[in-house]
Amino acid sequence: MPNKKSWAEPWKIKMVEHLRMTTKEERIVAIKEAGYNTFLLKSRDVYIDLLTDSGTNAMSDRQWAGLMLGDEAYAGSRNFYHLEKTIQDYYSYKYLIPTHQGRGAEHIFSQIMIKKGDYVPGNMYFTTTRLHQELAGAKFVDIIIDEAHDTASHHPFKGNVDLEKLQKLIDEVGADRIPYVSMATTVNMAGGQPISMANLKELRELTKKYNIPIAHDMTRVAENAWFIKEREDGYQNKSVKEIVYEICALTDHATMSAKKDPIVNIGGFLATNDEDLYCKAQNMVVIYEGLHTYGGMAGRDMEAMAIGITESVSDDHMRARVGQTQYLGQKLIDFGIPIVMPVGSHGVFLDAKKFLPHLEQDALPAQTLAAVIYIESGVRTMERGIVSAGRNKETRENYYPKLELVRVTLPRRVYTQSHMDVTAESIATVYERRDSIKGLRFTYEPEYLRFFQARFEPIK
Ligand SMILES: *Cc1c(COP(=O)(O)O)cnc(C)c1O
């Protein structure tokens, strides 16, 4: 027997959803109509949809059964109390404010915590998170370790905070200008990279000294826990569930996009141990989301989320989840394709600067590559580079991020190993003719989060 541990899924398929196969001619028309932005493609024109892992998950039979237990009372739904207890038991936080998705929580949290002129340090920015911080009047400061910006570095915990960078910021602006440190598990924009428990403990020590709270962007905390179990000394015999609890207990507040880890299609929350913040947030949530016992979700959504949280912290689930991503990553490595190393948890990130070295960053290499991969095979991916980074709010200059990536993201429990094979092969086909690929330019640029709705045309 070969000495290889399989990551095979701890579930089987009960129902299937048909996919439409398209021709290359059809796809050329579709991407042109979409302004060369994969976010603007119609889903019916997509074969394998690896745009995002956000809300694209397959729920279990238990979660679907949970939908039938929806208590659609306006106030005090029993599903809210189930969800509240689940969050206390699994994530350690005392108070729950449900929201329609992650950014709803980010909005409320940023508005309450931030004063104009504040600084919010974080282990790399995330698009919606930073925008809400900026809209509330803060400046985001990147304090992730330098290795996170280097696609070739094999550092096992590229999500780690560089504590010297944080100390320097505290010395420069003063702790009272830092309302909180924003700490993400895992770091999406760095390629789904984890933070280590040791680093988080050090961060806790330093922030405690200055009385600065830690706000936990916990969208993929269970995926982060899996990497800690695999890579960090002393955690091999702990369960994902135990590690998740330990991570959360080292932080003060949390925002969650339940469209990720908790394996549902919509939902999110703000959670905290701070009663004062809880009261303020309860008041704000009724303005923007809905009453504080549903916050934009139906009762059945909260039930499916509570069940999904318990499933997400299972070691067997996480072994298959991260195993599938590693499988796709290894296939691409075997084809010689430049990707972010080590392979992260929720997707494989193609290094568009190395894939298309003949294109300047202003020719939007990652945006271009995502469009070409779609034309090749109907596989939908997305840009994570200069288009996603947007412009500086004051100078209006483009941000020029070091990372110019195409994210090939895996929905949870949706696609098979053969879908991964087809994906890798089609990217390899594009790689073979990479020299002939020309760039794109903007024809329409929206003001906020431009990557979602911008339109482009090929450079002649
Ligand atoms: C998706 C995501 C968010 C925002 O959540 P939405 O549910 O999409 O609003 C915030 N932070 C990270 C790291 C995310 O991946």
mmCIF file of N, CA and C and ligand atoms in Angstrom, residues 52-55 100-106 125-129 132 184-189 217-220 255-260 266-268 346 384 407 452, ligand 1:
data_model
loop_
_atom_site.group_PDB
_atom_site.id
_atom_site.type_symbol
_atom_site.label_atom_id
_atom_site.label_comp_id
_atom_site.label_asym_id
_atom_site.label_seq_id
_atom_site.Cartn_x
_atom_site.Cartn_y
_atom_site.Cartn_z
ATOM 1 N N THR A 52 -15.721 32.289 -6.024
ATOM 2 C CA THR A 52 -15.633 32.553 -4.587
ATOM 3 C C THR A 52 -16.143 31.353 -3.787
ATOM 4 N N ASP A 53 -15.731 31.302 -2.535
ATOM 5 C CA ASP A 53 -16.280 30.307 -1.601
ATOM 6 C C ASP A 53 -17.343 30.960 -0.722
ATOM 7 N N SER A 54 -17.776 32.158 -1.122
ATOM 8 C CA SER A 54 -18.674 32.936 -0.280
ATOM 9 C C SER A 54 -20.133 32.648 -0.608
ATOM 10 N N GLY A 55 -20.801 31.941 0.270
ATOM 11 C CA GLY A 55 -22.224 31.665 0.075
ATOM 12 C C GLY A 55 -22.506 30.640 -1.006
ATOM 13 N N HIS A 100 -26.931 40.577 8.053
ATOM 14 C CA HIS A 100 -27.278 39.851 6.818
ATOM 15 C C HIS A 100 -26.061 39.151 6.215
ATOM 16 N N GLN A 101 -24.861 39.725 6.381
ATOM 17 C CA GLN A 101 -23.621 39.047 6.011
ATOM 18 C C GLN A 101 -22.477 39.771 6.688
ATOM 19 N N GLY A 102 -21.233 39.401 6.362
ATOM 20 C CA GLY A 102 -20.084 39.932 7.104
ATOM 21 C C GLY A 102 -19.983 41.441 7.100
ATOM 22 N N ARG A 103 -20.178 42.045 5.932
ATOM 23 C CA ARG A 103 -19.976 43.498 5.849
ATOM 24 C C ARG A 103 -21.006 44.272 6.649
ATOM 25 N N GLY A 104 -22.165 43.685 6.909
ATOM 26 C CA GLY A 104 -23.159 44.319 7.783
ATOM 27 C C GLY A 104 -22.587 44.467 9.185
ATOM 28 N N ALA A 105 -21.890 43.430 9.632
ATOM 29 C CA ALA A 105 -21.241 43.468 10.945
ATOM 30 C C ALA A 105 -20.073 44.452 10.937
ATOM 31 N N GLU A 106 -19.303 44.454 9.830
ATOM 32 C CA GLU A 106 -18.158 45.370 9.732
ATOM 33 C C GLU A 106 -18.615 46.826 9.795
ATOM 34 N N TYR A 125 -4.985 43.928 4.482
ATOM 35 C CA TYR A 125 -6.336 44.482 4.352
ATOM 36 C C TYR A 125 -7.286 43.435 3.769
ATOM 37 N N PHE A 126 -8.588 43.604 4.005
ATOM 38 C CA PHE A 126 -9.582 42.940 3.182
ATOM 39 C C PHE A 126 -10.478 44.033 2.605
ATOM 40 N N THR A 127 -10.968 43.806 1.389
ATOM 41 C CA THR A 127 -11.665 44.855 0.633
ATOM 42 C C THR A 127 -12.778 45.553 1.440
ATOM 43 N N THR A 128 -13.777 44.774 1.870
ATOM 44 C CA THR A 128 -14.918 45.392 2.556
ATOM 45 C C THR A 128 -14.522 45.887 3.946
ATOM 46 N N THR A 129 -13.635 45.147 4.611
ATOM 47 C CA THR A 129 -13.212 45.502 5.967
ATOM 48 C C THR A 129 -12.527 46.865 5.963
ATOM 49 N N HIS A 132 -14.940 49.840 5.149
ATOM 50 C CA HIS A 132 -15.754 50.283 6.297
ATOM 51 C C HIS A 132 -14.918 51.032 7.322
ATOM 52 N N ALA A 184 -7.257 38.749 11.150
ATOM 53 C CA ALA A 184 -8.066 37.825 10.344
ATOM 54 C C ALA A 184 -7.535 36.399 10.432
ATOM 55 N N THR A 185 -8.450 35.440 10.499
ATOM 56 C CA THR A 185 -8.135 34.001 10.388
ATOM 57 C C THR A 185 -8.980 33.471 9.243
ATOM 58 N N THR A 186 -8.442 32.916 8.244
ATOM 59 C CA THR A 186 -7.114 33.037 7.680
ATOM 60 C C THR A 186 -7.033 34.372 6.919
ATOM 61 N N VAL A 187 -5.880 34.708 6.345
ATOM 62 C CA VAL A 187 -5.776 35.979 5.639
ATOM 63 C C VAL A 187 -6.099 35.766 4.158
ATOM 64 N N ASN A 188 -7.284 36.215 3.799
ATOM 65 C CA ASN A 188 -7.829 36.007 2.455
ATOM 66 C C ASN A 188 -6.898 36.562 1.374
ATOM 67 N N MET A 189 -6.533 37.855 1.504
ATOM 68 C CA MET A 189 -5.800 38.530 0.430
ATOM 69 C C MET A 189 -4.353 38.040 0.301
ATOM 70 N N ASP A 217 -11.535 39.025 12.577
ATOM 71 C CA ASP A 217 -12.275 38.754 11.349
ATOM 72 C C ASP A 217 -12.221 37.237 11.176
ATOM 73 N N MET A 218 -13.283 36.560 11.652
ATOM 74 C CA MET A 218 -13.219 35.101 11.858
ATOM 75 C C MET A 218 -13.868 34.295 10.732
ATOM 76 N N THR A 219 -13.882 34.842 9.525
ATOM 77 C CA THR A 219 -14.593 34.169 8.437
ATOM 78 C C THR A 219 -14.109 32.745 8.186
ATOM 79 N N ARG A 220 -12.795 32.500 8.376
ATOM 80 C CA ARG A 220 -12.274 31.148 8.101
ATOM 81 C C ARG A 220 -11.469 30.627 9.281
ATOM 82 N N THR A 255 -16.137 39.724 13.826
ATOM 83 C CA THR A 255 -17.107 39.838 12.739
ATOM 84 C C THR A 255 -17.014 38.562 11.929
ATOM 85 N N MET A 256 -18.152 38.065 11.501
ATOM 86 C CA MET A 256 -18.183 36.788 10.775
ATOM 87 C C MET A 256 -19.010 36.913 9.505
ATOM 88 N N SER A 257 -18.446 36.440 8.403
ATOM 89 C CA SER A 257 -19.226 36.186 7.207
ATOM 90 C C SER A 257 -19.565 34.701 7.225
ATOM 91 N N ALA A 258 -20.809 34.400 7.558
ATOM 92 C CA ALA A 258 -21.210 32.989 7.682
ATOM 93 C C ALA A 258 -21.285 32.287 6.333
ATOM 94 N N LYS A 259 -21.053 33.060 5.265
ATOM 95 C CA LYS A 259 -21.050 32.485 3.924
ATOM 96 C C LYS A 259 -19.779 31.680 3.672
ATOM 97 N N LYS A 260 -18.852 31.707 4.616
ATOM 98 C CA LYS A 260 -17.582 30.980 4.478
ATOM 99 C C LYS A 260 -17.613 29.747 5.391
ATOM 100 N N ILE A 266 -26.092 32.451 3.125
ATOM 101 C CA ILE A 266 -26.199 33.869 3.494
ATOM 102 C C ILE A 266 -26.156 33.987 5.014
ATOM 103 N N GLY A 267 -25.668 35.093 5.496
ATOM 104 C CA GLY A 267 -25.677 35.340 6.939
ATOM 105 C C GLY A 267 -24.353 35.837 7.470
ATOM 106 N N GLY A 268 -24.400 36.374 8.678
ATOM 107 C CA GLY A 268 -23.191 36.859 9.331
ATOM 108 C C GLY A 268 -23.533 37.332 10.723
ATOM 109 N N HIS A 346 -8.709 28.140 1.267
ATOM 110 C CA HIS A 346 -9.970 28.264 0.539
ATOM 111 C C HIS A 346 -9.784 28.390 -0.955
ATOM 112 N N ARG A 384 -7.535 39.289 -7.856
ATOM 113 C CA ARG A 384 -7.166 39.851 -6.561
ATOM 114 C C ARG A 384 -5.837 40.561 -6.770
ATOM 115 N N ARG A 407 -7.580 34.406 -8.055
ATOM 116 C CA ARG A 407 -8.013 33.481 -7.011
ATOM 117 C C ARG A 407 -8.903 32.402 -7.610
ATOM 118 N N PHE A 452 -16.046 44.664 -8.247
ATOM 119 C CA PHE A 452 -17.326 43.970 -8.431
ATOM 120 C C PHE A 452 -18.011 44.363 -9.736
HETATM 121 C C1 LIG B 1 -16.012 37.610 2.784
HETATM 122 C C2 LIG B 1 -15.184 38.313 3.752
HETATM 123 C C3 LIG B 1 -15.654 39.433 4.451
HETATM 124 C C4 LIG B 1 -16.989 40.099 4.163
HETATM 125 O O1 LIG B 1 -18.074 39.266 4.325
HETATM 126 P P1 LIG B 1 -19.385 39.308 3.375
HETATM 127 O O2 LIG B 1 -20.247 38.243 3.948
HETATM 128 O O3 LIG B 1 -18.940 39.038 1.989
HETATM 129 O O4 LIG B 1 -20.000 40.661 3.510
HETATM 130 C C5 LIG B 1 -14.811 39.995 5.397
HETATM 131 N N1 LIG B 1 -13.578 39.500 5.631
HETATM 132 C C6 LIG B 1 -13.092 38.450 4.962
HETATM 133 C C7 LIG B 1 -11.720 37.945 5.252
HETATM 134 C C8 LIG B 1 -13.875 37.814 4.002
HETATM 135 O O5 LIG B 1 -13.374 36.773 3.327
#
